[in-house]
XYZ file of C-alpha atoms in Angstrom:
404
model
C 0.000 0.000 0.000
C 1.109 3.539 -0.686
C 1.673 5.572 2.471
C -1.154 7.906 3.175
C -0.179 11.603 2.984
C -1.651 14.030 5.488
C -4.299 16.324 4.189
C -3.013 19.627 2.907
C -3.111 22.487 5.465
C -4.323 26.001 4.970
C -2.854 27.943 2.161
C 0.500 29.446 3.056
C 0.880 27.334 6.236
C 4.198 25.708 7.003
C 4.435 22.151 5.826
C 5.972 20.877 9.041
C 5.527 21.799 12.725
C 7.723 21.050 15.677
C 6.621 18.039 17.630
C 4.764 19.084 20.782
C 3.985 22.627 19.544
C 0.447 23.995 19.945
C -0.044 23.841 16.246
C 1.196 20.315 16.129
C -1.267 19.370 18.861
C -4.131 20.936 16.953
C -4.315 24.284 18.940
C -4.364 27.587 17.122
C -1.478 30.042 17.754
C -1.454 33.724 16.796
C 1.178 34.848 14.419
C 4.344 36.330 15.947
C 4.319 40.155 16.375
C 6.631 41.929 14.037
C 9.995 42.754 15.606
C 9.513 46.513 14.929
C 6.360 46.592 17.022
C 8.118 44.853 19.880
C 10.848 47.500 19.801
C 8.271 50.344 19.870
C 6.484 48.849 22.905
C 9.805 48.375 24.688
C 10.848 51.965 23.937
C 7.604 53.361 25.386
C 8.015 51.285 28.566
C 11.590 52.466 28.977
C 10.527 56.095 28.497
C 7.844 55.736 31.171
C 10.388 54.335 33.593
C 12.811 57.171 32.872
C 10.077 59.785 33.405
C 8.975 58.119 36.655
C 12.484 58.079 38.107
C 13.126 61.653 36.946
C 9.940 62.890 38.699
C 10.872 60.880 41.804
C 14.337 62.462 41.809
C 12.873 65.970 41.487
C 10.429 65.316 44.351
C 13.254 63.957 46.515
C 15.413 67.016 45.800
C 12.550 69.379 46.626
C 11.783 67.435 49.808
C 15.388 67.555 50.987
C 15.690 71.222 50.060
C 12.616 71.972 52.183
C 14.460 70.656 55.223
C 17.828 72.210 54.385
C 16.730 75.656 53.210
C 15.824 78.038 56.048
C 13.829 81.246 55.883
C 14.190 84.386 58.066
C 11.082 83.738 60.132
C 10.286 82.609 63.676
C 7.244 80.509 64.570
C 5.458 80.737 67.925
C 3.137 77.807 68.573
C 1.327 76.349 71.607
C 3.657 74.455 73.919
C 2.969 72.030 76.716
C 1.673 72.614 80.225
C 3.725 71.546 83.230
C 2.229 70.823 86.680
C 4.414 72.570 89.250
C 3.481 70.362 92.194
C 6.358 67.963 91.529
C 8.862 70.624 90.498
C 8.935 72.781 93.647
C 11.102 71.653 96.562
C 11.341 73.587 99.832
C 13.911 73.172 102.601
C 13.750 74.852 106.004
C 9.977 75.094 106.355
C 7.000 72.809 106.742
C 5.167 72.057 103.513
C 1.662 70.808 102.764
C 0.512 68.420 100.068
C -2.721 69.102 98.212
C -3.970 66.158 96.185
C -6.937 67.602 94.304
C -6.034 70.694 92.301
C -2.781 71.909 90.817
C -1.072 74.924 89.270
C 0.052 74.564 85.664
C 2.962 76.423 84.102
C 2.373 77.148 80.410
C 4.974 77.837 77.767
C 5.140 78.308 74.019
C 7.358 76.644 71.430
C 9.450 79.279 69.666
C 11.606 78.253 66.701
C 13.928 80.754 65.050
C 15.026 80.643 61.404
C 12.720 77.766 60.502
C 13.042 75.627 57.391
C 10.637 75.802 54.446
C 8.423 72.922 55.594
C 8.117 74.332 59.123
C 7.183 77.696 57.659
C 4.501 76.186 55.392
C 3.077 74.121 58.234
C 2.885 77.255 60.399
C 1.050 79.094 57.612
C -1.614 76.380 57.674
C -1.993 76.408 61.490
C -4.303 79.124 62.836
C -2.783 78.751 66.326
C 0.793 79.439 65.197
C 2.114 82.984 64.907
C 4.823 83.886 62.399
C 7.146 86.868 62.912
C 10.384 87.863 61.269
C 13.612 86.741 62.912
C 14.643 90.359 63.406
C 11.508 91.048 65.442
C 11.813 87.853 67.480
C 15.508 88.150 68.300
C 16.048 91.898 68.188
C 19.214 91.198 66.237
C 20.954 89.599 69.233
C 23.298 86.620 68.818
C 21.711 83.249 69.567
C 24.109 82.614 72.477
C 23.058 85.904 74.088
C 19.389 85.044 73.574
C 19.888 81.744 75.397
C 21.651 83.532 78.263
C 18.878 86.147 78.408
C 16.187 83.438 78.528
C 18.032 81.689 81.356
C 18.433 84.972 83.264
C 14.739 85.794 82.781
C 13.743 82.451 84.300
C 16.171 82.828 87.213
C 14.887 86.327 87.994
C 11.303 85.012 87.837
C 12.186 82.272 90.347
C 13.812 84.740 92.735
C 10.928 87.216 92.544
C 8.361 84.428 92.948
C 10.203 83.061 95.978
C 10.411 86.482 97.650
C 6.767 87.336 97.023
C 5.453 83.916 98.106
C 7.546 83.831 101.294
C 6.468 87.334 102.277
C 2.796 86.499 101.635
C 3.227 83.401 103.805
C 4.493 85.591 106.652
C 8.269 85.369 106.302
C 10.660 88.309 106.300
C 12.931 88.509 103.251
C 15.437 91.309 103.906
C 17.664 92.704 101.162
C 21.336 91.834 101.098
C 24.134 94.115 99.927
C 25.273 93.581 96.356
C 24.013 92.836 92.882
C 23.497 89.166 92.034
C 24.871 88.075 88.644
C 22.278 85.937 86.843
C 24.156 85.374 83.593
C 27.042 86.951 81.678
C 26.295 87.527 77.985
C 28.692 85.471 75.821
C 29.119 88.229 73.235
C 30.419 90.623 75.921
C 33.865 89.143 76.375
C 34.859 91.827 78.852
C 32.492 90.202 81.371
C 34.070 86.738 81.053
C 35.636 87.022 84.515
C 32.168 87.078 86.100
C 30.120 83.955 86.789
C 26.436 83.280 87.410
C 25.898 83.393 91.167
C 28.548 86.036 91.837
C 27.426 88.904 94.066
C 29.056 92.171 92.986
C 29.823 94.229 96.113
C 32.227 96.851 94.704
C 32.924 98.325 91.278
C 35.790 100.669 90.497
C 36.347 101.324 94.193
C 32.704 102.202 94.822
C 30.593 100.042 97.141
C 27.641 98.292 95.495
C 24.681 97.773 97.802
C 21.919 97.722 95.180
C 21.554 97.261 91.442
C 21.067 101.033 91.249
C 24.470 101.572 92.875
C 26.008 99.304 90.229
C 24.381 101.219 87.361
C 25.676 104.529 88.696
C 29.180 103.115 89.217
C 29.310 101.780 85.650
C 28.145 105.097 84.170
C 31.127 106.839 85.787
C 33.517 104.941 83.481
C 34.229 104.895 79.735
C 33.682 102.245 77.071
C 36.785 100.055 76.766
C 37.982 100.771 80.289
C 39.110 97.816 82.448
C 37.590 98.141 85.907
C 38.455 96.335 89.139
C 35.407 94.545 90.530
C 34.945 92.812 93.881
C 32.565 89.857 94.051
C 31.444 87.300 96.581
C 31.885 83.886 94.994
C 30.824 80.849 97.023
C 31.025 83.014 100.142
C 34.566 84.286 99.473
C 35.658 87.719 98.304
C 37.408 87.773 94.956
C 38.755 90.645 92.872
C 38.405 90.423 89.082
C 38.646 92.884 86.217
C 35.952 93.524 83.655
C 36.236 95.526 80.438
C 33.286 97.757 79.631
C 31.696 97.586 76.190
C 29.215 99.821 74.395
C 25.520 99.214 74.981
C 22.740 99.692 72.399
C 22.855 103.480 72.833
C 26.617 103.740 73.182
C 26.695 103.933 76.970
C 29.163 101.704 78.845
C 27.846 98.321 80.003
C 29.371 95.293 81.732
C 27.409 92.708 79.728
C 25.708 90.779 82.523
C 22.151 90.383 83.803
C 21.838 91.202 87.495
C 19.130 90.988 90.166
C 18.806 92.449 93.696
C 20.353 90.276 96.386
C 18.157 88.969 99.246
C 18.587 86.813 102.347
C 16.013 84.060 102.026
C 14.982 82.365 105.303
C 13.824 79.298 103.379
C 15.480 77.496 100.459
C 13.192 77.100 97.452
C 14.219 75.214 94.313
C 12.134 74.965 91.154
C 12.973 72.603 88.318
C 12.447 74.464 85.048
C 14.773 72.388 82.883
C 14.410 73.275 79.220
C 12.154 76.291 79.885
C 13.273 79.913 79.648
C 11.751 83.359 79.917
C 10.025 85.323 82.680
C 6.366 84.443 82.066
C 6.174 81.680 84.703
C 6.527 84.171 87.567
C 2.874 84.187 88.660
C 2.481 80.408 88.333
C 5.610 79.740 90.395
C 4.499 82.200 93.091
C 1.166 80.394 93.483
C 2.828 76.965 93.531
C 5.323 77.977 96.242
C 2.608 79.604 98.335
C 0.349 76.562 97.955
C 3.139 74.327 99.283
C 3.881 76.638 102.226
C 0.301 77.042 103.498
C -2.146 74.420 104.818
C -5.163 75.463 102.741
C -5.660 74.405 99.133
C -5.303 77.607 97.124
C -6.691 76.020 93.962
C -9.924 74.793 95.543
C -9.429 71.498 93.746
C -9.289 73.214 90.350
C -6.681 72.819 87.661
C -5.309 76.366 87.499
C -3.243 77.595 84.556
C -1.380 80.842 85.124
C 0.891 83.080 83.084
C 2.434 86.476 83.655
C 5.651 87.953 85.014
C 5.886 88.921 88.661
C 8.092 91.580 90.221
C 9.405 91.736 93.781
C 6.316 93.738 94.805
C 3.932 91.073 93.571
C 2.739 92.931 90.479
C 1.819 90.843 87.434
C 3.222 91.965 84.080
C 2.518 91.238 80.391
C 4.018 88.336 78.471
C 4.273 87.106 74.892
C 2.487 84.223 73.214
C -0.718 84.723 75.208
C -2.965 83.359 72.436
C -0.905 80.193 72.101
C -1.015 79.704 75.874
C -4.803 79.855 75.728
C -4.716 76.821 73.451
C -2.328 75.093 75.882
C -4.603 75.861 78.851
C -7.554 74.269 77.066
C -5.493 71.208 76.102
C -4.340 70.835 79.730
C -7.928 70.681 80.983
C -7.599 73.868 83.050
C -10.800 75.354 84.437
C -9.207 78.682 85.459
C -6.640 80.631 83.468
C -5.050 83.591 85.283
C -3.562 86.139 82.869
C -2.133 89.677 83.097
C -4.791 92.377 83.112
C -4.730 95.183 80.567
C -2.852 98.345 81.594
C -4.859 101.204 83.044
C -5.817 104.310 81.070
C -3.057 106.267 82.825
C -0.419 103.773 81.722
C -1.103 103.412 77.999
C -2.958 105.116 75.169
C -6.659 104.410 74.430
C -5.703 102.543 71.251
C -3.339 100.277 73.206
C -6.062 99.500 75.747
C -8.505 98.723 72.959
C -5.964 96.373 71.356
C -5.466 94.637 74.696
C -9.230 94.189 75.032
C -9.392 92.580 71.603
C -6.534 90.274 72.563
C -8.439 89.157 75.666
C -11.544 88.451 73.601
C -9.518 86.361 71.167
C -7.834 84.589 74.076
C -11.218 83.593 75.518
C -12.259 82.242 72.129
C -9.143 80.113 71.811
C -9.265 78.890 75.391
C -12.854 77.733 74.975
C -15.999 78.036 77.093
C -14.828 75.574 79.739
C -11.840 77.738 80.716
C -12.536 80.848 82.823
C -10.006 83.471 81.684
C -9.401 85.829 84.630
C -7.219 88.966 84.198
C -5.263 89.937 87.343
C -2.988 92.857 88.204
C -1.090 91.374 91.172
C -0.853 88.403 93.521
C -3.708 89.704 95.685
C -5.984 89.740 92.618
C -4.965 86.184 91.763
C -5.638 84.895 95.284
C -9.017 86.640 95.347
C -9.976 85.057 92.018
C -9.044 81.606 93.309
C -10.922 82.177 96.578
C -14.073 83.075 94.639
C -13.821 79.666 92.974
C -13.331 77.650 96.152
C -9.683 78.281 96.983
C -8.555 78.630 100.599
C -7.705 81.946 102.205
C -3.962 82.327 102.770
C -3.118 82.310 106.478
C 0.421 83.605 107.138
C 2.454 81.010 108.991
C 5.979 82.337 108.501
C 6.363 84.132 111.822
C 5.427 80.984 113.742
C 7.718 78.905 111.555
C 10.652 81.268 112.116
C 10.089 81.150 115.886
C 10.108 77.342 115.749
C 13.301 77.271 113.683
C 14.989 79.728 116.084
């Protein structure tokens, strides 16, 4: 028999197929794509990848630049609140623990010369204030600003301690000399002085008060080296300081000083990482609350801000709007703030601006926070008493008699 030939395939089909191929097994296979088309598809895919990586590189560069490039602006935003009950320690007097209420110290977060992303974030935050670096720093070197902030806090502690002790019934007599709080690093002529020194003579003149020191300095010329006597760790020491020119050209030493007092009780307040003078009122209340048996807060969470001087007067501070936000976040029910100046102290427009600021502060603090303006410590104690706080009973005289 003749071998049977397979039936002819479709016109133009290959006469043979590889064994095991789809065509050989009877399945249909599409014709291969032309090689030119494959190249075009590959080129488009490669272009897309190149564009993707180029865009990613640009975004990465912009992102890094946003962190590295800084702008001449300072942001002031709400900071945290700090309960003072665990930060005040008193030696030499009986103290009292109050478990219900507390006094909260408020502070703001101030960042100078922020980067681009910080600036943009601040622009989108209604509770953050933006000011130029020149306004925020006054053109001072950063090292001097840090020293000034430290000195402000130290002076606030000393004033708060004096005022609280006197209100509790203790006598706090003045001591001769001017206490050095901090030398300013940019004033190299003051490098011989240290924080804690008590200046008792300058250029041969006795220094009993800070006023005596100012008058003694004014009697000399800029650039002059002046012999200065200090008490350092209880010992007299003679050093020399070179006077430099102040902002108006007058001679200055380049240190921050405070009146010297003899405190009958040792008070320490931990304010690590916090600078500025605005905690004066809060620290005064916290010290007084520890020294007296009654609960000054009446069981309330009390937020307080404002400077305090050695006479117990409360002064204005910065960042008040941001502190209103912090008081609300802390759960405070009372927020003691500096009152507006009287008509005899400022112009009508300034008083009106202060009134608007208080209205805005109340809005930011919220309805659950009672914002109470006060002019001095007596005002603050009266406001707390109206809301359940105890009346302060002086106990210092009895305590001094016991210690004697």
